[in-house]
PDB file of C-alpha atoms in Angstrom:
ATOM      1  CA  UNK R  61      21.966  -1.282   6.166  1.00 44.00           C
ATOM      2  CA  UNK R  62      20.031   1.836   5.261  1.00 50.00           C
ATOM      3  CA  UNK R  63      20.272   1.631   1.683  1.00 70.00           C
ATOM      4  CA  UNK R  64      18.733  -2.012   1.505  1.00 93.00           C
ATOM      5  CA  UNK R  65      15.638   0.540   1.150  1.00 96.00           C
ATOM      6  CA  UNK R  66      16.609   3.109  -1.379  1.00 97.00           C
ATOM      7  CA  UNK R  67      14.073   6.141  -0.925  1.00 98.00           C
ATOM      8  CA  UNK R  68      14.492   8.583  -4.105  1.00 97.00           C
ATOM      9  CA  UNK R  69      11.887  11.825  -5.271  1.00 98.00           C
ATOM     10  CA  UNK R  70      10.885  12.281  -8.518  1.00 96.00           C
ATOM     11  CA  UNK R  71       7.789  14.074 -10.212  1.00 95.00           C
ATOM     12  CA  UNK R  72       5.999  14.082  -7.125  1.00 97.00           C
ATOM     13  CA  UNK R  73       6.482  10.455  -6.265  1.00 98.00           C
ATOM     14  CA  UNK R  74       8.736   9.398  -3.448  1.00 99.00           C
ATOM     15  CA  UNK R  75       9.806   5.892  -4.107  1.00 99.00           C
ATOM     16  CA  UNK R  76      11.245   3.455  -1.453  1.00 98.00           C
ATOM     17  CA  UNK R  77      13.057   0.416  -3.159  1.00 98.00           C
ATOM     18  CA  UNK R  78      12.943  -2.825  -1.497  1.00 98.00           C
ATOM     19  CA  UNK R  79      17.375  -3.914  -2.772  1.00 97.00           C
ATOM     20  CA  UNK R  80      18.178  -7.174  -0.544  1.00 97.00           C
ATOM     21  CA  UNK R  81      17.880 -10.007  -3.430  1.00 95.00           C
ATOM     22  CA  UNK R  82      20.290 -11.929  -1.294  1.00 94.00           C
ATOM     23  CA  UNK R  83      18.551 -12.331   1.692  1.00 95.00           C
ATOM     24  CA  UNK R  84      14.965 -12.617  -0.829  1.00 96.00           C
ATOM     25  CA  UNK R  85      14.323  -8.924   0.079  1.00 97.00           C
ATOM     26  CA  UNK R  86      13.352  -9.333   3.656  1.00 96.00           C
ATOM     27  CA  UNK R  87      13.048  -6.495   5.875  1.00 95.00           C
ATOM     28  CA  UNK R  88      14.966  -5.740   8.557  1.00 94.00           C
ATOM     29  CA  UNK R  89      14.141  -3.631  11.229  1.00 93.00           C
ATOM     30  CA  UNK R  90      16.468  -0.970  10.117  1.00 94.00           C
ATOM     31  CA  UNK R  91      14.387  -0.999   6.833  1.00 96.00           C
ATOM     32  CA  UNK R  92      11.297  -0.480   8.766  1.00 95.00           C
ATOM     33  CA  UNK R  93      12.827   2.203  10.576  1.00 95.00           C
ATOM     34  CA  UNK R  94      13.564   3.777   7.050  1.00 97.00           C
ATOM     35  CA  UNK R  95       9.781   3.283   6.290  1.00 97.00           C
ATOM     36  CA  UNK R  96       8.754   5.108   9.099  1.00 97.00           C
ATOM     37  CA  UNK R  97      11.099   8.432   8.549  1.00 97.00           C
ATOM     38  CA  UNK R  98       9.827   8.524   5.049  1.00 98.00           C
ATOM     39  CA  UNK R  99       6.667   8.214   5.727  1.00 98.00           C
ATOM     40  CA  UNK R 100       7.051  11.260   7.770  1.00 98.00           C
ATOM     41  CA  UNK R 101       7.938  12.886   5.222  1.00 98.00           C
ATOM     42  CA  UNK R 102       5.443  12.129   2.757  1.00 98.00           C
ATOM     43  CA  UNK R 103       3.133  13.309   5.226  1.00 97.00           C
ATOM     44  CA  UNK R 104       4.814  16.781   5.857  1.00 96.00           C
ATOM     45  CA  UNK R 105       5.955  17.237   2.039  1.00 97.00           C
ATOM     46  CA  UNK R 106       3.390  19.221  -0.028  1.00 96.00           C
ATOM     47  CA  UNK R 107       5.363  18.418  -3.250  1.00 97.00           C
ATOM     48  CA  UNK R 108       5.325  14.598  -2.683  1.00 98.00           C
ATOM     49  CA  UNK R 109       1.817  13.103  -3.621  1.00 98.00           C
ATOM     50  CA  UNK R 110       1.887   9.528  -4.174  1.00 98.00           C
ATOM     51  CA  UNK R 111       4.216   7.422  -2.436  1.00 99.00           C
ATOM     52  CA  UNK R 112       5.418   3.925  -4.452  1.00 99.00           C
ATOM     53  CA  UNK R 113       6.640   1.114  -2.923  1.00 99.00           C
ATOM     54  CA  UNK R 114       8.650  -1.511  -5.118  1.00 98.00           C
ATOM     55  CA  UNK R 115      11.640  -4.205  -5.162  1.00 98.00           C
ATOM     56  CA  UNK R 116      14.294  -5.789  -7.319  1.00 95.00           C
ATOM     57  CA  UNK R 117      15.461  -9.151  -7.918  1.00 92.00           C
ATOM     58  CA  UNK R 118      13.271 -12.067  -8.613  1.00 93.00           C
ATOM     59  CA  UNK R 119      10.597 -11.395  -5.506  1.00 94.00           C
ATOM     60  CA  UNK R 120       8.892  -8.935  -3.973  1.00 98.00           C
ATOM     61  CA  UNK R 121       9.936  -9.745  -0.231  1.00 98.00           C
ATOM     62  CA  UNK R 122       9.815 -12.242   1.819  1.00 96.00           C
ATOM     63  CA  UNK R 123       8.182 -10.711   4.379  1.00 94.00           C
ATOM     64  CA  UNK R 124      10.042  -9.528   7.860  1.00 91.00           C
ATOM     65  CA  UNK R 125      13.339 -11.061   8.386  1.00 89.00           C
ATOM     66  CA  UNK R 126      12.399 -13.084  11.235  1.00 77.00           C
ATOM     67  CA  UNK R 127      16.175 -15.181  11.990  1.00 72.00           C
ATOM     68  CA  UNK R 128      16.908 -12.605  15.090  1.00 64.00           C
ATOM     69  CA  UNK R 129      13.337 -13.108  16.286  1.00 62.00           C
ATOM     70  CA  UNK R 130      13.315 -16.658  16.621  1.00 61.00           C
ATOM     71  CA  UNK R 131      16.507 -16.784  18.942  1.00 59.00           C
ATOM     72  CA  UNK R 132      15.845 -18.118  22.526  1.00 58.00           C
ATOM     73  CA  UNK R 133      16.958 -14.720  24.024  1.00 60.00           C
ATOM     74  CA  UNK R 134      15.628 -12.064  21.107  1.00 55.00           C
ATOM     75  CA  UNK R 135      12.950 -11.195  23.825  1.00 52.00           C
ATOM     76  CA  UNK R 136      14.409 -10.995  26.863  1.00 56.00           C
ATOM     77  CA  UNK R 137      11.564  -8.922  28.750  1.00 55.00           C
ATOM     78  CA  UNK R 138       9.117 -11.440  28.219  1.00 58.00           C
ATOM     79  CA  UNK R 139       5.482 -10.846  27.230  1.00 62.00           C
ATOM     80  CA  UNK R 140       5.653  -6.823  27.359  1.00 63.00           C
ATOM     81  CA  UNK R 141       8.463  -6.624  24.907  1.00 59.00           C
ATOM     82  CA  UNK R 142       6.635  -9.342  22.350  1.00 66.00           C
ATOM     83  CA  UNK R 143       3.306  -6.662  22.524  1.00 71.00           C
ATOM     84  CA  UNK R 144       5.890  -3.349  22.368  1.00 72.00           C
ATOM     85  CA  UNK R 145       7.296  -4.989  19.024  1.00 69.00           C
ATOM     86  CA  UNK R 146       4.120  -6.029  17.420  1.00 74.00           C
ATOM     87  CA  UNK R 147       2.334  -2.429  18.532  1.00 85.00           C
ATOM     88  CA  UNK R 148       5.337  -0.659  16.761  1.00 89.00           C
ATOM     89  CA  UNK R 149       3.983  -2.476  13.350  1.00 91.00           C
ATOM     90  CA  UNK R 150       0.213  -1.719  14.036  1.00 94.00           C
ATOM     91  CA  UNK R 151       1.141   1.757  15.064  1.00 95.00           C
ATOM     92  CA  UNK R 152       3.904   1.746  11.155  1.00 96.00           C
ATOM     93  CA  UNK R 153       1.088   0.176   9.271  1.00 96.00           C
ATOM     94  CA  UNK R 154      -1.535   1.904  10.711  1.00 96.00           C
ATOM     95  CA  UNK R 155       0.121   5.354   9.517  1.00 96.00           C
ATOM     96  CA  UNK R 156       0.554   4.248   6.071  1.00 97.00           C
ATOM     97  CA  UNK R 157      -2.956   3.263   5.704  1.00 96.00           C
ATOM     98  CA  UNK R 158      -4.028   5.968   6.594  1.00 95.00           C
ATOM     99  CA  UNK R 159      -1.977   8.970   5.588  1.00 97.00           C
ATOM    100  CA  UNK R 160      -4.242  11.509   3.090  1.00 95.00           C
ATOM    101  CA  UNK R 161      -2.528  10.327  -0.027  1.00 97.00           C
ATOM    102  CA  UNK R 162      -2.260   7.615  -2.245  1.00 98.00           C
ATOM    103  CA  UNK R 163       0.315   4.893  -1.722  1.00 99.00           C
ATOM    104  CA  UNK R 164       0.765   2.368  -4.281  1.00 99.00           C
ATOM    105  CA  UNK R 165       2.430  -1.247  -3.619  1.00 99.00           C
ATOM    106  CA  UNK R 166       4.135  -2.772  -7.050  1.00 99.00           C
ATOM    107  CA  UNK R 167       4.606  -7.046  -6.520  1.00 98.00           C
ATOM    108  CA  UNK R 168       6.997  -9.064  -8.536  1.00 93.00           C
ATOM    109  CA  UNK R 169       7.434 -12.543  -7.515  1.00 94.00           C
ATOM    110  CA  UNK R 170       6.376 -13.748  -4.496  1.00 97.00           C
ATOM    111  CA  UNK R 171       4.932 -11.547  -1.649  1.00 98.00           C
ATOM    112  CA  UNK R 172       5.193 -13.048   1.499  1.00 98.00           C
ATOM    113  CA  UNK R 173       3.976 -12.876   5.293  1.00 96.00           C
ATOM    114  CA  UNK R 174       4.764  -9.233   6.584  1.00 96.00           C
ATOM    115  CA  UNK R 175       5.233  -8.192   3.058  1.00 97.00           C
ATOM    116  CA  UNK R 176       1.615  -8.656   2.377  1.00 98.00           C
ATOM    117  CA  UNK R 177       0.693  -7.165   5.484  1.00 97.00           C
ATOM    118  CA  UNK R 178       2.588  -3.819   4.858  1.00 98.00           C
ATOM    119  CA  UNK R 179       0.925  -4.318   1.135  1.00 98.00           C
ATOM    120  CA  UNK R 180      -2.598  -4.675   2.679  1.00 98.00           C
ATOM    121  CA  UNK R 181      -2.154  -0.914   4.419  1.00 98.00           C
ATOM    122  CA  UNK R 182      -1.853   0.507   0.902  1.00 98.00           C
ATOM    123  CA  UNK R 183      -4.124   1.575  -1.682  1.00 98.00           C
ATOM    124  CA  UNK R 184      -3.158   0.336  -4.606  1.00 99.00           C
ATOM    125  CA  UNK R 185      -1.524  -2.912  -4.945  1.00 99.00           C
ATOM    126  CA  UNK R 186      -0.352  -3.879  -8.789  1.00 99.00           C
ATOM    127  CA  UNK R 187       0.970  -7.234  -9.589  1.00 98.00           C
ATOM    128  CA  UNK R 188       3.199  -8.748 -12.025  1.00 98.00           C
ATOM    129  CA  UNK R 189       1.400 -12.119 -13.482  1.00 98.00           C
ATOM    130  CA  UNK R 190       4.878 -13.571 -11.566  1.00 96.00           C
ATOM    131  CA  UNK R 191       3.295 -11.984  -8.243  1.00 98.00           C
ATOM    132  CA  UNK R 192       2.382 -14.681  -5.543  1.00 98.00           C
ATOM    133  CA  UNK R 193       1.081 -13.913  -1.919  1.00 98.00           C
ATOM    134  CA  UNK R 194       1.217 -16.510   1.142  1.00 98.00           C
ATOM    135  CA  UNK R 195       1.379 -16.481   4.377  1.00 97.00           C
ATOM    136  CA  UNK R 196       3.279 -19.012   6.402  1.00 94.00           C
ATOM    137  CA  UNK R 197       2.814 -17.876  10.290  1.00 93.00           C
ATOM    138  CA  UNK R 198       1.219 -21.193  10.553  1.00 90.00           C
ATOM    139  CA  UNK R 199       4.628 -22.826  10.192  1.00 90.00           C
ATOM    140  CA  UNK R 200       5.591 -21.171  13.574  1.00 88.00           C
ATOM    141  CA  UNK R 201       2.300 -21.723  15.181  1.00 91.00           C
ATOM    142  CA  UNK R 202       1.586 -17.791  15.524  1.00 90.00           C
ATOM    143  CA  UNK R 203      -1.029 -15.255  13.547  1.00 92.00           C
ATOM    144  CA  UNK R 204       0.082 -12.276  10.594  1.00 92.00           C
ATOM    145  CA  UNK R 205       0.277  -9.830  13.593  1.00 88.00           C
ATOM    146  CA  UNK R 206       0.890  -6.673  12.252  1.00 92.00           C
ATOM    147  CA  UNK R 207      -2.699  -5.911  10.806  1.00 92.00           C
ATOM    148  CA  UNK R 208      -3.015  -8.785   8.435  1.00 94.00           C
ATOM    149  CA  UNK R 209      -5.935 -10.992   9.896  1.00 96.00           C
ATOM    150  CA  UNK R 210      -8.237  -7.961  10.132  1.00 96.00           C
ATOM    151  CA  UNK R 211      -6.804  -6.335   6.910  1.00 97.00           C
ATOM    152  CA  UNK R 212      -7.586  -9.315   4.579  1.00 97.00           C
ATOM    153  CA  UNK R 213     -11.136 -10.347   6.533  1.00 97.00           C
ATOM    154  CA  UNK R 214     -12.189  -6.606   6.026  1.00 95.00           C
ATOM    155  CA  UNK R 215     -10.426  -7.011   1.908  1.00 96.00           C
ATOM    156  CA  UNK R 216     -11.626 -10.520   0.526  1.00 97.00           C
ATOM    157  CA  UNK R 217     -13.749 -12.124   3.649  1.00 96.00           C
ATOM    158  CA  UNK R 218     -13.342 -14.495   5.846  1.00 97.00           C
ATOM    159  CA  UNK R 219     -13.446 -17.215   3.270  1.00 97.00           C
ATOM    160  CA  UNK R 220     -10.203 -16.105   1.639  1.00 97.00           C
ATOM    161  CA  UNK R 221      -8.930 -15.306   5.508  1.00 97.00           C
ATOM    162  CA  UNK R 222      -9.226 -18.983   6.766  1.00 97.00           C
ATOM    163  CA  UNK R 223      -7.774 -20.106   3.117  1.00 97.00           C
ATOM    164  CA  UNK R 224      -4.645 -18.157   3.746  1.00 97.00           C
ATOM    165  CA  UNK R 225      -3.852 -17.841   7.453  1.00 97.00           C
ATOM    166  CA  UNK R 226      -5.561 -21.368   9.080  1.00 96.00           C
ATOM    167  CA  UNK R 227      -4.456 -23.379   5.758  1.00 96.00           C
ATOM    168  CA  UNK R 228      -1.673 -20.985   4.715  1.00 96.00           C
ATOM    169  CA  UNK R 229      -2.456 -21.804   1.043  1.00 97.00           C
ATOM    170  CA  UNK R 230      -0.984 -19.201  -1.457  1.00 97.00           C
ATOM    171  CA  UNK R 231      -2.695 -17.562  -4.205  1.00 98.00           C
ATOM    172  CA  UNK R 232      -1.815 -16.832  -7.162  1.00 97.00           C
ATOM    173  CA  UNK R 233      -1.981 -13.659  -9.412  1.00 97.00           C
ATOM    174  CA  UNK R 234      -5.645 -14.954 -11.288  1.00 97.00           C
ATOM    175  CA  UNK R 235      -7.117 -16.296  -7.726  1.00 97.00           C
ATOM    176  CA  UNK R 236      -5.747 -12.377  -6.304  1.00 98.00           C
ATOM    177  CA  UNK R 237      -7.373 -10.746  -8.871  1.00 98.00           C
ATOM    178  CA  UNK R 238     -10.403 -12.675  -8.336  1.00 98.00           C
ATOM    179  CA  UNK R 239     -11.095 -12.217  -4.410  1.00 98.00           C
ATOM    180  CA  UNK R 240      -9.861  -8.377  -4.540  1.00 97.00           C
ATOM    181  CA  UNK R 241      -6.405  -8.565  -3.052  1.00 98.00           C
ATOM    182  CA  UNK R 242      -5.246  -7.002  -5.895  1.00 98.00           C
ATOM    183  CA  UNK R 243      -6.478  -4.624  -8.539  1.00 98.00           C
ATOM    184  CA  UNK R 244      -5.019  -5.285 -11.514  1.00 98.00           C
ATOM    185  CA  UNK R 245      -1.877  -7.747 -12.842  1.00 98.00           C
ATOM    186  CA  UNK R 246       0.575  -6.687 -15.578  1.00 98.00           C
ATOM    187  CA  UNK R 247       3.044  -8.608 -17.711  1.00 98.00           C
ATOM    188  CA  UNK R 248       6.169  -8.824 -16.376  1.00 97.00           C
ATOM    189  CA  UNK R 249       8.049  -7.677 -19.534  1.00 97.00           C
ATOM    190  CA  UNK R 250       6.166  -4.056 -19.128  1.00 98.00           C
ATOM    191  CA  UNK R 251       5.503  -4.040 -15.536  1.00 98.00           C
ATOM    192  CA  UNK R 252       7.972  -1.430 -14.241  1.00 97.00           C
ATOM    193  CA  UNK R 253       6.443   0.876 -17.155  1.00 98.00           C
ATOM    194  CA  UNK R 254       3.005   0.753 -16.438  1.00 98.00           C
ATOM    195  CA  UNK R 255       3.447   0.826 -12.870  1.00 99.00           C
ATOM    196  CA  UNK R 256       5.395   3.856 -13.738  1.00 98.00           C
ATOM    197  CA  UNK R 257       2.613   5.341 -16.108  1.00 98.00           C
ATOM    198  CA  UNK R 258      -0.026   4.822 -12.938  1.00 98.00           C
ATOM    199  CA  UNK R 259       2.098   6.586 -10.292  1.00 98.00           C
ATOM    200  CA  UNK R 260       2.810   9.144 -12.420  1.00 98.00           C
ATOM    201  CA  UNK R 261      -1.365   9.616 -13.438  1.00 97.00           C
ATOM    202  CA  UNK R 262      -1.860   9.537 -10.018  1.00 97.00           C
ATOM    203  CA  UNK R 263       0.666  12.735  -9.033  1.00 97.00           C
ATOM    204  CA  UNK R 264      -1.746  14.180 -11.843  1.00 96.00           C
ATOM    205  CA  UNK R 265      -4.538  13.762 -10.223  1.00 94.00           C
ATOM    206  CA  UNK R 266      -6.413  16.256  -7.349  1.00 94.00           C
ATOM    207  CA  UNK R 267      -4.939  15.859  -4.037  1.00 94.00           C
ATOM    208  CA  UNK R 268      -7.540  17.259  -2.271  1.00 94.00           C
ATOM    209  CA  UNK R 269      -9.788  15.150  -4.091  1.00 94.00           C
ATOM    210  CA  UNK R 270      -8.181  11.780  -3.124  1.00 95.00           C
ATOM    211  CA  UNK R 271      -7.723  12.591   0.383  1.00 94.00           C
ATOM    212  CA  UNK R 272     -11.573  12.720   0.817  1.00 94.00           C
ATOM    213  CA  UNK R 273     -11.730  10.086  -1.178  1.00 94.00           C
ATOM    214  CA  UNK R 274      -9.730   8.048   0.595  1.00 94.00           C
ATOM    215  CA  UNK R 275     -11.285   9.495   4.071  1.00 93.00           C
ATOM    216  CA  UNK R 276     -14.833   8.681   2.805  1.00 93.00           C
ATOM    217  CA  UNK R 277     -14.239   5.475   1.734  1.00 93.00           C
ATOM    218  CA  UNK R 278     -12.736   3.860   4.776  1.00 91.00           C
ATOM    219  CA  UNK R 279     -15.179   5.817   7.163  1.00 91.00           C
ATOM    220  CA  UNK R 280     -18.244   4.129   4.705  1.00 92.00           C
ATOM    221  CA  UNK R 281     -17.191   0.412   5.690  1.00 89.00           C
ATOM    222  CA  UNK R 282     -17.746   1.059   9.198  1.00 89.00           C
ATOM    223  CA  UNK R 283     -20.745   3.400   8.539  1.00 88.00           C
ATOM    224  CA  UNK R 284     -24.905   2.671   8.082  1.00 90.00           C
ATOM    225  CA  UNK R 285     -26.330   3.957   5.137  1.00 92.00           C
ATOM    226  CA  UNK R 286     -27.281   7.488   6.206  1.00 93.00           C
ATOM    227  CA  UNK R 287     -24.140   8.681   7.950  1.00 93.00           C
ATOM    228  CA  UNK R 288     -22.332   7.345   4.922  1.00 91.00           C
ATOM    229  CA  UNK R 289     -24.445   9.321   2.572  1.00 92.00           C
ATOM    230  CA  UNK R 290     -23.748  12.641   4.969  1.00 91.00           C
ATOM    231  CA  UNK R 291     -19.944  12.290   5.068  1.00 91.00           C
ATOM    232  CA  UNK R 292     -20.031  11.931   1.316  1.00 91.00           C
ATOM    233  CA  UNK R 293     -22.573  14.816   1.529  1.00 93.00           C
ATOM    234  CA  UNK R 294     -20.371  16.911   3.545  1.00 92.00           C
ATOM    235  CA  UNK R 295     -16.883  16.061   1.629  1.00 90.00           C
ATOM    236  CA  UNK R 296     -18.678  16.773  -1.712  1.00 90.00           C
ATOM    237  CA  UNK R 297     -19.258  20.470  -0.461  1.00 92.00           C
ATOM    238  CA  UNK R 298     -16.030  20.950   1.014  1.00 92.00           C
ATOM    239  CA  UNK R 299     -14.814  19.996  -2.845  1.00 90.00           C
ATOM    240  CA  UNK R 300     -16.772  22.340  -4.500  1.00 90.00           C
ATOM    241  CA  UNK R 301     -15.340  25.293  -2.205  1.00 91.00           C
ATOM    242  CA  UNK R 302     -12.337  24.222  -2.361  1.00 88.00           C
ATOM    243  CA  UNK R 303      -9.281  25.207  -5.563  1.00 90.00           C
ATOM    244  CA  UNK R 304      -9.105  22.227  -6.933  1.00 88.00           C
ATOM    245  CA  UNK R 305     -12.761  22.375  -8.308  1.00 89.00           C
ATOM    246  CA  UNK R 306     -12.981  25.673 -10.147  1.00 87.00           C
ATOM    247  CA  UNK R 307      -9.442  24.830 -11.307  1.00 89.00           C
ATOM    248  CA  UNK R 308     -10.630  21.517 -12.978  1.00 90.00           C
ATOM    249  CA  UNK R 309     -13.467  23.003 -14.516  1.00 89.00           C
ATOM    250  CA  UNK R 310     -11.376  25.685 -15.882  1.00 87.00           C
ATOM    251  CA  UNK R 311      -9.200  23.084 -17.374  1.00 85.00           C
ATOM    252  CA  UNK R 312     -12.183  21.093 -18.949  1.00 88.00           C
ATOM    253  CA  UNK R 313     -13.198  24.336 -20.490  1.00 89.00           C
ATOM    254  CA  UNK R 314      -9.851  24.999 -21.911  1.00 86.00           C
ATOM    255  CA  UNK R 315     -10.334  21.166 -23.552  1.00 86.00           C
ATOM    256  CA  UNK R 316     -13.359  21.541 -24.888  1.00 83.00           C
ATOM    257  CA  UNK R 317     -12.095  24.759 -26.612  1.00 84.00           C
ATOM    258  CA  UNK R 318      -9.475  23.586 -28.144  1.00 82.00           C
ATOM    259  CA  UNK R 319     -10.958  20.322 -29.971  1.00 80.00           C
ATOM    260  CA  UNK R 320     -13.557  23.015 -31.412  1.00 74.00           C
ATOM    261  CA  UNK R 321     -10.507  24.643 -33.150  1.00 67.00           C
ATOM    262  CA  UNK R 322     -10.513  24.258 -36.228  1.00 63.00           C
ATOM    263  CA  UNK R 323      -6.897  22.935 -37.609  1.00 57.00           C
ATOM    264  CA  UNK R 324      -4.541  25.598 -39.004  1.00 53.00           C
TER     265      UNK R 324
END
């Protein structure tokens, strides 16, 4: 059903809501599906500038809901379909990763196999000290195949890779924190708030900023030092001609002023 992922807009966020507690919030494809059209219009929505990603109930998700997948006829055109299916969550993943605006992830409870992968294509990922992350493919005898092998090797190494995927150990919120999977954990009792308070920070914040931010960044793993140093050269400049830069330093102005003021 469409509204196991309830998409809402408010103050510049757009906010999809993982609501299936009673099948432990795993996705169907429908959901996906969901995913996808809102993504689109994150993308194409100038209002919309940080997209949040979040659940109810007692978990986060349990990943993909895998029960049609694993009957003896759920791919009945063999190989091709199997690579079709898995390409269509590369190509979903792939998008959110890198659309030019910030998408945070907010983990309650346990975040499981696709789950994690989906979470590993964002940018932010806040945890609740409740938050735990595993993945079980090795229980089938298959991979994370939607991104999550390279994601987490290129994230926290390939020490923390063979920990999770060849032993399928999970971690918990202290060892996350730790190896970089996450970047911060919260309480539970004032997680929804302060995940609130960051989203709504980030809508704040320069949008033109954190798209060559978030450009520069991923192009700088991949980069040597000196073409790393030139796109950062070349992104810096297209800042300062930009509006967002006078505008800020207008603003900083205006702040500076007014602390001078004496009090009335």
């Amino acid at each position: 059903m469409g509204d196991e992922l309830r998409v809402s807009e408010h103050d510049g966020i757009l906010e999809l809501v993982i609501d299936r507690p009673h099948k432990a919030n795993a996705m169907t494809d429908a959901m996906f599906d969901t995913l996808r059209d809102s993504l689109t219009r994150f993308e194409d929505e100038p209002s919309l500038r940080v997209m949040l990603i979040r659940s109810i109930g007692k978990l986060f998700s349990a990943g993909a809901d895998i029960g049609p997948h694993l009957a003896p006829d759920a791919y009945r055109g063999g190989q091709d379909t199997r690579l079709r299916y898995k390409r269509r969550f590369h190509d979903l993943f792939d998008r959110l990763e890198n659309v030019e605006k910030p998408v945070v992830v907010a983990h309650q409870g346990a975040c499981i196999g696709g789950a994690l992968e989906m979470s590993l294509s964002c940018d932010f990922r806040l945890a609740a000290a409740s938050a735990r992350y595993l993945l079980p493919e090795h229980e089938f005898a298959l991979l994370p195949g939607a991104g999550g092998i390279s994601r987490l090797t290129r994230l926290c190494g390939p020490h923390w890779a063979r920990w999770m995927i060849m032993a399928g150990e999970p971690v918990d919120t202290e060892q996350a924190l730790r190896i970089g999977l996450v970047h911060t954990v919260y309480p539970d009792e004032t997680f929804a708030v302060q995940v609130d308070a960051f989203c709504e920070k980030l809508a704040r914040g320069p949008m033109e900023m954190m798209a060559m931010a978030k450009q520069v960044i991923e192009m700088s793993v991949d980069l040597d030092r000196t073409q790393a140093r030139n796109a950062e050269r070349i992104a810096q400049s297209v800042l300062f001609t930009g509006p967002e830069h006078p505008q800020a330093v207008e603003a900083w102005h205006q702040r500076k002023a007014s602390k001078k003021r004496p009090a009335e």
